[in-house]
Tab-separated table of C-alpha atoms in Angstrom:
chain	number	residue	atom	x	y	z
A	1	MET	CA	-11.927	16.636	17.713
A	2	GLY	CA	-9.958	17.735	14.248
A	3	LEU	CA	-8.397	20.969	14.227
A	4	ILE	CA	-11.271	21.531	11.071
A	5	GLU	CA	-14.513	19.853	10.724
A	6	THR	CA	-17.584	20.313	8.339
A	7	GLU	CA	-20.942	19.275	9.161
A	8	ASP	CA	-23.598	18.385	5.840
A	9	LEU	CA	-20.554	21.142	3.877
A	10	SER	CA	-23.183	21.486	0.630
A	11	VAL	CA	-21.656	23.537	-1.894
A	12	LEU	CA	-23.531	24.646	-5.255
A	13	TYR	CA	-23.158	26.503	-8.709
A	14	GLY	CA	-26.420	28.489	-9.252
A	15	ASP	CA	-29.085	25.193	-8.617
A	16	VAL	CA	-25.962	22.388	-9.134
A	17	PRO	CA	-24.410	21.198	-6.126
A	18	ALA	CA	-20.653	20.627	-6.306
A	19	ILE	CA	-20.207	18.928	-2.980
A	20	LYS	CA	-22.775	17.743	-0.935
A	21	ARG	CA	-23.840	17.084	2.668
A	22	VAL	CA	-20.243	15.981	3.513
A	23	ASN	CA	-18.690	15.556	7.020
A	24	ILE	CA	-15.514	15.383	7.838
A	25	GLU	CA	-12.442	15.794	10.748
A	26	ILE	CA	-9.231	17.361	9.269
A	27	GLU	CA	-6.708	16.986	12.286
A	28	ALA	CA	-4.197	19.035	12.983
A	29	ASN	CA	-0.355	18.784	12.281
A	30	LYS	CA	-1.550	15.766	9.756
A	31	ILE	CA	-1.408	16.111	5.802
A	32	THR	CA	-5.100	14.968	4.489
A	33	ALA	CA	-5.310	14.444	1.259
A	34	VAL	CA	-7.831	14.869	-0.960
A	35	ILE	CA	-8.629	12.544	-4.278
A	36	GLY	CA	-11.044	11.710	-6.793
A	37	PRO	CA	-11.923	11.902	-10.046
A	38	SER	CA	-12.416	15.450	-12.431
A	39	GLY	CA	-15.649	17.055	-11.814
A	40	CYS	CA	-15.472	14.882	-8.415
A	41	GLY	CA	-15.720	18.190	-6.103
A	42	LYS	CA	-12.506	18.062	-4.423
A	43	THR	CA	-11.200	21.831	-5.472
A	44	THR	CA	-14.449	22.980	-4.046
A	45	PHE	CA	-14.317	20.915	-0.987
A	46	LEU	CA	-10.989	22.784	-1.020
A	47	ARG	CA	-11.533	25.676	-1.190
A	48	ALA	CA	-14.435	26.179	0.662
A	49	LEU	CA	-12.049	25.935	3.671
A	50	ASN	CA	-11.422	29.212	3.445
A	51	ARG	CA	-13.858	30.667	1.550
A	52	MET	CA	-12.251	30.672	-2.299
A	53	ASN	CA	-15.510	29.756	-3.574
A	54	GLU	CA	-17.504	32.752	-2.683
A	55	LEU	CA	-15.293	34.410	-5.480
A	56	ASN	CA	-16.620	32.596	-8.061
A	57	GLY	CA	-20.666	33.006	-6.710
A	58	ALA	CA	-21.618	29.732	-5.260
A	59	ARG	CA	-23.107	29.057	-2.225
A	60	THR	CA	-22.364	27.511	1.014
A	61	ASP	CA	-24.220	25.478	2.880
A	62	GLY	CA	-23.877	23.844	6.305
A	63	LYS	CA	-20.759	24.207	8.422
A	64	VAL	CA	-17.240	25.018	8.504
A	65	LEU	CA	-15.888	24.460	12.331
A	66	ILE	CA	-12.107	25.757	12.602
A	67	ASP	CA	-11.456	25.337	15.805
A	68	GLY	CA	-15.090	24.705	16.785
A	69	GLU	CA	-15.393	28.362	15.591
A	70	ASN	CA	-17.841	27.989	11.945
A	71	ILE	CA	-16.179	30.160	9.108
A	72	TYR	CA	-19.004	30.818	7.640
A	73	ASN	CA	-21.037	32.746	10.285
A	74	GLY	CA	-21.272	36.643	10.048
A	75	ASN	CA	-18.514	37.550	12.102
A	76	THR	CA	-15.816	35.569	10.711
A	77	ASP	CA	-13.095	37.737	8.994
A	78	VAL	CA	-12.802	36.838	5.756
A	79	ASN	CA	-9.054	38.254	5.330
A	80	MET	CA	-7.854	36.783	8.606
A	81	LEU	CA	-9.554	33.903	7.964
A	82	ARG	CA	-7.547	33.266	4.172
A	83	ARG	CA	-4.197	34.962	6.562
A	84	ARG	CA	-4.340	31.812	9.081
A	85	VAL	CA	-5.945	29.446	6.080
A	86	GLY	CA	-3.290	29.498	3.011
A	87	MET	CA	-3.635	28.754	-0.851
A	88	VAL	CA	-0.822	27.237	-3.081
A	89	PHE	CA	-2.316	26.675	-6.299
A	90	GLN	CA	-2.130	24.262	-9.467
A	91	GLN	CA	0.411	27.252	-11.109
A	92	PRO	CA	2.555	28.711	-9.594
A	93	ASN	CA	1.990	31.767	-9.588
A	94	PRO	CA	4.530	34.966	-8.101
A	95	PHE	CA	4.084	38.151	-8.137
A	96	PRO	CA	5.021	39.955	-11.279
A	97	MET	CA	8.225	41.251	-8.565
A	98	SER	CA	11.327	40.129	-6.707
A	99	ILE	CA	11.147	37.354	-5.108
A	100	PHE	CA	11.826	39.461	-1.411
A	101	ASP	CA	8.604	41.673	-2.222
A	102	ASN	CA	7.438	38.108	-2.917
A	103	VAL	CA	7.025	36.879	-0.066
A	104	ALA	CA	7.526	40.221	2.340
A	105	TYR	CA	3.481	41.005	0.475
A	106	GLY	CA	1.410	39.513	3.170
A	107	PRO	CA	3.812	40.257	5.909
A	108	ARG	CA	3.682	44.222	4.604
A	109	ILE	CA	0.293	44.274	4.326
A	110	HIS	CA	-0.381	43.483	8.512
A	111	GLY	CA	2.561	46.623	8.927
A	112	ILE	CA	5.618	44.760	9.912
A	113	ARG	CA	9.068	45.893	8.177
A	114	ASN	CA	12.612	46.111	8.189
A	115	ASN	CA	14.176	44.105	10.392
A	116	LYS	CA	10.899	42.131	11.240
A	117	LEU	CA	10.507	41.444	7.763
A	118	LYS	CA	13.415	40.512	6.360
A	119	ARG	CA	13.031	37.895	9.056
A	120	ILE	CA	10.164	36.884	8.121
A	121	VAL	CA	11.189	36.595	4.518
A	122	GLU	CA	14.220	34.497	5.669
A	123	GLU	CA	12.531	32.150	7.898
A	124	SER	CA	9.616	32.013	4.960
A	125	LEU	CA	12.076	30.918	2.938
A	126	ARG	CA	14.358	28.908	4.554
A	127	LYS	CA	10.872	27.106	6.485
A	128	ALA	CA	10.446	26.472	1.833
A	129	ALA	CA	13.560	24.805	1.312
A	130	LEU	CA	14.356	28.010	-1.238
A	131	TRP	CA	16.532	29.855	0.603
A	132	GLU	CA	19.859	28.314	-0.442
A	133	GLU	CA	18.731	28.688	-4.016
A	134	VAL	CA	18.207	31.983	-3.845
A	135	HIS	CA	19.427	33.805	-0.739
A	136	ASP	CA	22.089	36.208	-2.777
A	137	ARG	CA	19.194	37.015	-5.300
A	138	LEU	CA	16.592	38.281	-3.223
A	139	ASP	CA	16.120	40.828	-5.748
A	140	SER	CA	15.761	39.400	-8.567
A	141	SER	CA	12.597	39.252	-10.717
A	142	ALA	CA	10.876	36.057	-9.316
A	143	LEU	CA	9.518	35.322	-12.899
A	144	MET	CA	13.412	34.064	-13.125
A	145	LEU	CA	13.124	31.070	-11.232
A	146	SER	CA	11.939	27.653	-12.071
A	147	GLY	CA	9.379	26.175	-12.145
A	148	GLY	CA	9.707	24.484	-8.767
A	149	GLN	CA	11.369	26.939	-7.830
A	150	GLN	CA	8.761	29.152	-8.798
A	151	GLN	CA	5.668	26.601	-6.527
A	152	ARG	CA	8.484	26.892	-3.796
A	153	LEU	CA	8.276	30.231	-3.476
A	154	CYS	CA	4.086	30.954	-3.450
A	155	ILE	CA	4.811	28.113	-0.450
A	156	ALA	CA	7.838	30.625	1.564
A	157	ARG	CA	4.649	32.998	0.353
A	158	ALA	CA	1.651	31.714	2.354
A	159	LEU	CA	4.248	31.120	5.461
A	160	ALA	CA	4.648	34.726	6.024
A	161	VAL	CA	1.453	35.369	7.226
A	162	ASN	CA	1.939	32.661	9.657
A	163	PRO	CA	-1.183	30.838	8.740
A	164	GLU	CA	-2.535	27.624	10.393
A	165	ILE	CA	-3.710	25.725	8.333
A	166	ILE	CA	-1.454	25.154	4.425
A	167	LEU	CA	-4.577	24.263	1.534
A	168	PHE	CA	-2.622	22.788	-1.501
A	169	ASP	CA	-4.760	21.880	-4.598
A	170	GLU	CA	-2.135	20.254	-6.859
A	171	PRO	CA	1.052	22.512	-6.215
A	172	CYS	CA	3.291	19.284	-8.078
A	173	SER	CA	0.689	18.957	-11.668
A	174	ALA	CA	3.194	21.188	-13.094
A	175	LEU	CA	6.552	20.503	-11.591
A	176	ASP	CA	9.564	17.829	-12.885
A	177	PRO	CA	9.946	14.577	-11.072
A	178	ILE	CA	12.860	16.601	-9.076
A	179	SER	CA	10.791	19.937	-8.423
A	180	THR	CA	8.028	17.170	-6.995
A	181	ALA	CA	9.715	14.697	-4.753
A	182	ARG	CA	11.240	18.547	-3.455
A	183	ILE	CA	8.054	19.497	-2.659
A	184	GLU	CA	6.547	16.210	-0.851
A	185	ALA	CA	9.189	16.638	1.585
A	186	LEU	CA	8.745	19.495	2.143
A	187	LEU	CA	4.971	19.051	3.017
A	188	ARG	CA	6.759	16.187	4.731
A	189	GLU	CA	8.665	19.204	7.367
A	190	LEU	CA	5.863	21.478	7.277
A	191	LYS	CA	3.427	18.706	8.844
A	192	LYS	CA	5.518	19.502	12.067
A	193	ASP	CA	4.151	22.956	12.287
A	194	TYR	CA	0.971	23.224	10.723
A	195	THR	CA	-2.342	21.737	9.378
A	196	ILE	CA	-1.778	20.638	5.520
A	197	VAL	CA	-4.926	19.571	3.138
A	198	ILE	CA	-4.089	18.428	0.034
A	199	VAL	CA	-6.189	17.962	-3.520
A	200	THR	CA	-4.220	15.671	-5.334
A	201	HIS	CA	-4.858	13.566	-9.238
A	202	ASN	CA	-1.978	11.307	-8.267
A	203	MET	CA	-2.692	8.813	-6.205
A	204	GLN	CA	0.700	8.006	-5.603
A	205	GLN	CA	1.131	11.118	-4.671
A	206	ALA	CA	-1.596	10.953	-1.920
A	207	ALA	CA	-0.186	7.292	-1.082
A	208	ARG	CA	3.217	8.792	-0.609
A	209	VAL	CA	2.964	11.884	1.483
A	210	SER	CA	-0.357	11.753	3.139
A	211	ASP	CA	-1.115	10.213	6.715
A	212	TYR	CA	-5.158	10.619	5.647
A	213	THR	CA	-7.129	10.379	2.344
A	214	ALA	CA	-10.557	11.164	1.814
A	215	PHE	CA	-11.591	9.892	-1.800
A	216	PHE	CA	-14.321	12.227	-3.162
A	217	LEU	CA	-16.988	11.000	-5.876
A	218	MET	CA	-19.348	13.012	-7.454
A	219	GLY	CA	-20.304	15.919	-4.554
A	220	GLU	CA	-20.352	12.592	-1.899
A	221	LEU	CA	-17.842	12.322	0.615
A	222	ILE	CA	-17.207	7.828	-0.239
A	223	GLU	CA	-14.603	6.643	2.401
A	224	PHE	CA	-12.676	8.535	4.804
A	225	ASP	CA	-9.382	6.984	6.319
A	226	GLU	CA	-6.693	6.506	7.245
A	227	THR	CA	-2.910	6.480	3.816
A	228	THR	CA	-2.455	3.457	4.976
A	229	ARG	CA	-6.318	1.654	4.759
A	230	ILE	CA	-7.780	3.508	1.799
A	231	PHE	CA	-4.771	2.540	-0.754
A	232	GLU	CA	-4.290	-0.798	0.928
A	233	ARG	CA	-8.156	-2.008	2.242
A	234	PRO	CA	-10.769	0.215	1.175
A	235	LYS	CA	-14.071	0.103	2.422
A	236	ASP	CA	-16.155	1.546	-0.309
A	237	LYS	CA	-15.965	-0.314	-3.488
A	238	ARG	CA	-16.196	2.988	-5.155
A	239	THR	CA	-13.079	3.833	-3.259
A	240	GLU	CA	-11.341	0.425	-4.465
A	241	ASP	CA	-12.812	0.449	-7.979
A	242	TYR	CA	-10.975	4.554	-8.776
A	243	ILE	CA	-8.400	3.349	-6.957
A	244	THR	CA	-7.502	0.304	-8.749
A	245	GLY	CA	-8.356	1.885	-11.958
A	246	ARG	CA	-11.835	0.302	-12.443
A	247	PHE	CA	-13.663	2.911	-13.238
A	248	GLY	CA	-15.547	4.920	-16.217
B	1	MET	CA	-14.931	0.548	-21.895
B	2	THR	CA	-12.608	-1.346	-18.946
B	3	LEU	CA	-10.330	0.712	-18.742
B	4	ARG	CA	-6.523	-0.300	-18.445
B	5	LYS	CA	-8.161	-3.676	-20.127
B	6	GLU	CA	-3.706	-4.888	-21.292
B	7	TYR	CA	-3.330	-4.323	-17.133
B	8	ILE	CA	-5.878	-6.315	-15.483
B	9	GLU	CA	-5.641	-8.911	-18.599
B	10	GLU	CA	-1.184	-8.908	-17.039
B	11	LEU	CA	-3.259	-9.652	-13.160
B	12	GLU	CA	-5.013	-12.595	-14.306
B	13	GLY	CA	-2.220	-14.187	-16.405
B	14	LEU	CA	0.031	-13.617	-13.128
B	15	LYS	CA	-2.449	-15.202	-10.951
B	16	GLY	CA	-2.826	-18.307	-13.548
B	17	GLU	CA	1.437	-18.805	-13.195
B	18	VAL	CA	0.904	-18.602	-9.764
B	19	LEU	CA	-1.658	-21.480	-10.160
B	20	LYS	CA	0.366	-23.557	-12.323
B	21	MET	CA	3.254	-23.397	-10.250
B	22	GLY	CA	1.250	-23.989	-7.176
B	23	GLU	CA	0.102	-27.394	-9.218
B	24	LEU	CA	3.420	-28.045	-10.670
B	25	ALA	CA	5.031	-28.125	-6.419
B	26	LYS	CA	2.235	-30.247	-5.079
B	27	GLU	CA	2.043	-32.976	-7.544
B	28	SER	CA	6.208	-32.307	-7.345
B	29	ALA	CA	4.735	-33.661	-3.546
B	30	LYS	CA	2.412	-36.198	-3.901
B	31	ASN	CA	5.268	-38.230	-6.391
B	32	ALA	CA	7.891	-37.645	-3.752
B	33	ILE	CA	5.651	-39.629	-0.954
B	34	THR	CA	4.659	-42.266	-3.849
B	35	ALA	CA	8.147	-42.886	-5.393
B	36	LEU	CA	9.310	-44.132	-1.603
B	37	ALA	CA	6.236	-46.441	-1.197
B	38	ASN	CA	6.959	-48.067	-4.669
B	39	ARG	CA	10.386	-47.674	-4.268
B	40	ASP	CA	10.588	-45.835	-7.858
B	41	ALA	CA	13.191	-44.423	-8.500
B	42	GLU	CA	12.486	-42.950	-12.198
B	43	LEU	CA	9.606	-40.744	-10.774
B	44	ALA	CA	12.723	-39.959	-8.303
B	45	SER	CA	14.773	-38.389	-11.119
B	46	LYS	CA	11.350	-36.836	-12.797
B	47	ILE	CA	11.137	-34.716	-9.552
B	48	LEU	CA	14.350	-33.225	-9.767
B	49	LYS	CA	14.419	-32.419	-13.357
B	50	GLY	CA	10.986	-31.390	-12.447
B	51	ASN	CA	12.364	-28.993	-10.123
B	52	ALA	CA	14.335	-27.075	-12.853
B	53	ILE	CA	10.811	-25.542	-14.293
B	54	ILE	CA	9.125	-24.967	-10.959
B	55	ASP	CA	13.161	-22.473	-10.454
B	56	GLU	CA	12.329	-20.455	-13.401
B	57	LEU	CA	8.953	-20.378	-13.325
B	58	GLU	CA	9.308	-18.249	-9.941
B	59	PHE	CA	12.288	-16.323	-11.921
B	60	ASP	CA	8.826	-15.857	-14.634
B	61	ILE	CA	6.373	-14.386	-11.863
B	62	GLU	CA	8.643	-12.312	-9.703
B	63	ASN	CA	10.126	-10.411	-12.549
B	64	ARG	CA	5.771	-10.035	-14.493
B	65	CYS	CA	5.009	-8.613	-10.384
B	66	MET	CA	8.122	-6.668	-10.629
B	67	ARG	CA	7.230	-5.389	-13.980
B	68	LEU	CA	4.004	-4.119	-12.823
B	69	LEU	CA	4.610	-2.408	-9.756
B	70	ALA	CA	7.004	-0.585	-11.356
B	71	LEU	CA	4.804	-0.465	-14.743
B	72	GLN	CA	1.195	-0.190	-13.287
B	73	GLN	CA	1.085	1.384	-9.323
B	74	PRO	CA	-1.022	-1.433	-7.843
B	75	MET	CA	-3.569	0.084	-5.519
B	76	ALA	CA	-5.186	-2.506	-3.283
B	77	SER	CA	-7.074	-5.161	-3.929
B	78	ASP	CA	-4.492	-5.497	-7.357
B	79	LEU	CA	-1.926	-5.213	-4.680
B	80	ARG	CA	-2.130	-7.312	-2.757
B	81	THR	CA	-2.517	-9.717	-5.100
B	82	ILE	CA	1.043	-8.844	-6.314
B	83	GLY	CA	2.532	-8.912	-2.542
B	84	THR	CA	1.032	-12.577	-1.956
B	85	CYS	CA	1.613	-13.922	-5.869
B	86	MET	CA	5.826	-12.365	-4.552
B	87	LYS	CA	5.524	-13.916	-0.956
B	88	ILE	CA	3.820	-17.491	-1.632
B	89	ILE	CA	5.798	-17.840	-4.101
B	90	THR	CA	8.317	-18.997	-3.035
B	91	ASP	CA	6.665	-21.119	-0.774
B	92	PHE	CA	5.909	-23.369	-3.773
B	93	ASP	CA	9.328	-23.207	-4.429
B	94	ARG	CA	10.289	-24.102	-0.817
B	95	ILE	CA	7.781	-27.262	-1.484
B	96	SER	CA	9.722	-28.414	-4.588
B	97	ASP	CA	12.622	-28.328	-2.858
B	98	LEU	CA	10.936	-30.316	-0.715
B	99	ALA	CA	10.241	-32.815	-2.397
B	100	GLY	CA	13.784	-33.094	-4.825
B	101	ASP	CA	15.036	-33.517	-1.276
B	102	ILE	CA	12.663	-36.146	-0.469
B	103	ALA	CA	13.387	-37.318	-4.099
B	104	GLU	CA	16.504	-38.020	-3.359
B	105	ILE	CA	16.192	-39.719	0.170
B	106	VAL	CA	14.334	-41.953	-2.416
B	107	LEU	CA	17.825	-41.983	-4.920
B	108	ARG	CA	20.063	-43.251	-1.702
B	109	MET	CA	17.252	-46.104	-0.365
B	110	GLY	CA	17.636	-47.692	-3.175
B	111	ASP	CA	16.050	-50.788	-2.724
B	112	GLU	CA	16.580	-51.003	0.673
B	113	PRO	CA	13.575	-52.308	2.760
B	114	HIS	CA	12.071	-49.558	4.710
B	115	VAL	CA	12.249	-50.617	8.997
B	116	LYS	CA	8.063	-49.969	8.864
B	117	PRO	CA	5.506	-50.080	7.172
B	118	LEU	CA	4.967	-46.560	5.708
B	119	ILE	CA	1.197	-45.593	7.262
B	120	ASP	CA	2.169	-41.781	9.096
B	121	ILE	CA	4.192	-40.367	6.408
B	122	PRO	CA	1.051	-41.086	3.767
B	123	ARG	CA	-1.180	-39.341	5.586
B	124	MET	CA	0.774	-36.642	6.788
B	125	SER	CA	1.272	-36.341	3.098
B	126	GLU	CA	-2.398	-36.518	2.208
B	127	ILE	CA	-3.138	-34.632	4.274
B	128	SER	CA	-0.734	-31.511	3.476
B	129	GLN	CA	-1.419	-32.217	-0.470
B	130	GLY	CA	-5.323	-31.374	0.722
B	131	MET	CA	-3.316	-28.249	2.117
B	132	ILE	CA	-1.987	-26.903	-1.357
B	133	ALA	CA	-5.237	-28.323	-2.840
B	134	ASP	CA	-7.368	-25.881	-1.314
B	135	CYS	CA	-4.367	-23.422	-0.690
B	136	LEU	CA	-4.917	-23.116	-4.764
B	137	LYS	CA	-8.310	-23.645	-4.614
B	138	ALA	CA	-8.874	-20.330	-2.665
B	139	PHE	CA	-6.609	-18.280	-4.573
B	140	ALA	CA	-8.453	-19.002	-7.634
B	141	THR	CA	-12.137	-18.212	-6.559
B	142	GLY	CA	-11.138	-16.106	-3.227
B	143	ASP	CA	-12.959	-18.488	-1.342
B	144	ILE	CA	-11.089	-18.419	1.725
B	145	LYS	CA	-13.399	-20.415	4.382
B	146	ILE	CA	-11.313	-24.048	3.488
B	147	LEU	CA	-8.454	-22.319	4.814
B	148	GLU	CA	-9.971	-21.854	8.278
B	149	ASP	CA	-9.387	-25.083	9.414
B	150	PHE	CA	-5.974	-25.395	8.355
B	151	SER	CA	-4.062	-25.078	11.992
B	152	ALA	CA	-5.983	-27.778	13.022
B	153	ARG	CA	-4.930	-30.037	10.368
B	154	ASP	CA	-1.036	-28.465	10.815
B	155	ASP	CA	-1.435	-29.645	14.085
B	156	MET	CA	-2.942	-33.080	13.042
B	157	ILE	CA	0.830	-32.666	10.607
B	158	ASP	CA	2.724	-32.299	13.917
B	159	ALA	CA	1.353	-34.760	15.918
B	160	LEU	CA	1.550	-37.753	13.296
B	161	PHE	CA	5.404	-35.917	12.933
B	162	ASP	CA	5.584	-37.237	16.957
B	163	GLN	CA	4.588	-40.089	16.219
B	164	VAL	CA	6.912	-41.630	13.847
B	165	ARG	CA	9.767	-39.334	15.254
B	166	ARG	CA	9.318	-41.653	18.624
B	167	GLU	CA	8.331	-45.489	16.618
B	168	LEU	CA	11.568	-43.849	14.873
B	169	ILE	CA	13.715	-43.576	17.266
B	170	THR	CA	12.330	-46.465	19.273
B	171	ILE	CA	13.586	-48.889	15.936
B	172	THR	CA	16.759	-47.456	16.522
B	173	ILE	CA	17.067	-48.098	19.671
B	174	GLU	CA	15.822	-51.530	18.891
B	175	ARG	CA	17.794	-52.069	15.696
B	176	PRO	CA	20.971	-50.198	15.244
B	177	ARG	CA	21.880	-51.545	12.036
B	178	CYS	CA	18.420	-49.619	10.831
B	179	ILE	CA	19.850	-46.328	12.170
B	180	ALA	CA	20.613	-45.219	8.371
B	181	ASN	CA	17.245	-46.426	7.174
B	182	ALA	CA	15.519	-45.100	9.829
B	183	GLY	CA	17.408	-41.497	9.015
B	184	HIS	CA	15.675	-41.377	6.144
B	185	LEU	CA	12.362	-41.535	7.001
B	186	LEU	CA	13.290	-39.364	9.695
B	187	PHE	CA	13.955	-36.285	6.962
B	188	VAL	CA	11.021	-37.239	5.121
B	189	ALA	CA	8.900	-37.102	8.060
B	190	LEU	CA	10.797	-34.001	9.331
B	191	HIS	CA	10.029	-32.800	4.992
B	192	LEU	CA	6.354	-33.335	5.488
B	193	GLU	CA	5.876	-31.340	8.416
B	194	ARG	CA	7.527	-28.496	6.638
B	195	ILE	CA	5.502	-28.528	3.925
B	196	GLY	CA	2.271	-28.699	6.258
B	197	ASP	CA	4.260	-25.446	7.581
B	198	HIS	CA	4.080	-23.906	3.675
B	199	ALA	CA	0.818	-24.040	3.111
B	200	CYS	CA	0.176	-22.240	6.386
B	201	ASN	CA	1.814	-19.412	5.002
B	202	ILE	CA	0.491	-19.697	1.613
B	203	ALA	CA	-3.154	-19.740	3.571
B	204	SER	CA	-2.208	-17.048	5.409
B	205	ARG	CA	-1.354	-14.627	3.097
B	206	ILE	CA	-4.676	-15.557	0.505
B	207	ILE	CA	-6.476	-14.391	3.756
B	208	TYR	CA	-5.078	-11.321	3.495
B	209	MET	CA	-5.154	-10.607	-0.433
B	210	ILE	CA	-9.132	-11.412	0.124
B	211	THR	CA	-9.291	-9.674	2.979
B	212	GLY	CA	-6.746	-7.365	3.485
B	213	GLU	CA	-6.349	-8.382	7.071
B	214	LYS	CA	-3.305	-10.389	8.439
B	215	ARG	CA	-3.478	-13.389	10.483
B	216	LYS	CA	-0.664	-16.452	11.290
B	217	LEU	CA	-1.956	-19.638	9.923
B	218	GLU	CA	0.157	-21.937	12.063
């Protein structure tokens, strides 16, 4: 059984479905990549996994089970859910405060203070492979960091609240190749402790970092399989057409 | 609008070059046995010259593959096609080298009569020619059904090689003076047996290119 399972998951904006009856099982401690052309519903799918779509007024049908429990049932504490299922966005979005305070933000909300807080900040920055670069300037503004560093800071911020699952929405699309390589190496490191779902436009990135790949087209999950299989011998012609560029 | 038009044309061009190289290698192997049967030194020399063109083609195809891999980042069937091209050109090159080795034997043998009539050696050649021709056809059309009996065909070549070998050993024992000529023919038979093996390698790769399944034919 997967850590995350969806059952007939649909998300609608008004009457328009963005994803249609998606059934998928996502394994723990693996990286699952979600690929597909613009508008195929991949980001909507990702945001359905921590109920972010409802912030845009979308309606969700079907189920998302995490550890067997439907996150769309009435009892779910959405704040706890988003702590458990963290998210990193396309554009690095550090808060306009110090490096330390960015990472400490989540733990502070949960009442953590003093030495324990310092320890969490250090651990999170180490896990995000940023500690060596910033340990002597934790009080500097996060906005002084480079784009790649800011993105790793956002990853550290997500890690600080001890999530089980981290959702990445195009985390490298605003970064240069070196920063991209750093984030990719970091993702491989993080999967030992976390379950990762990543939306990417970059198919080579999906092929490089992920264990499983899901291909979406016009809101439908067309194919889901081991990444090596998807990129070497996909079963569905639509997947083949998309990844070989014979599309449109 | 077809996306990546130039890329698709480049891939087709690549396949065309591989087919050309395969045809030349097949022709070389066929001519080698014709030269052997007819004691045709001129044809043997032509094979050796022709091999230089095949060598150049191999480098050219390899460069095209490397360029496509680096610039186009191919996936799925395109990736398998390029990987297959890179692998099978080595087999085509080896086939042409073996044909060249047979041509050199022809030149070394001169007008000296064969120790035995050439019966099984041309049969080995014919079977291996058919295998290479079917590889090229399957590569061009994607029809891999014609490759299914390759193991059986290779077994036939192996059996003929065994037969030729036994026969030549007997001749050598009975007529020790013929050892040089018998040795030449033994090498020719061995080269043909190797050509059959290369055809099997090529067929395995083409099956992978078309289906994505890795299956060893031998």
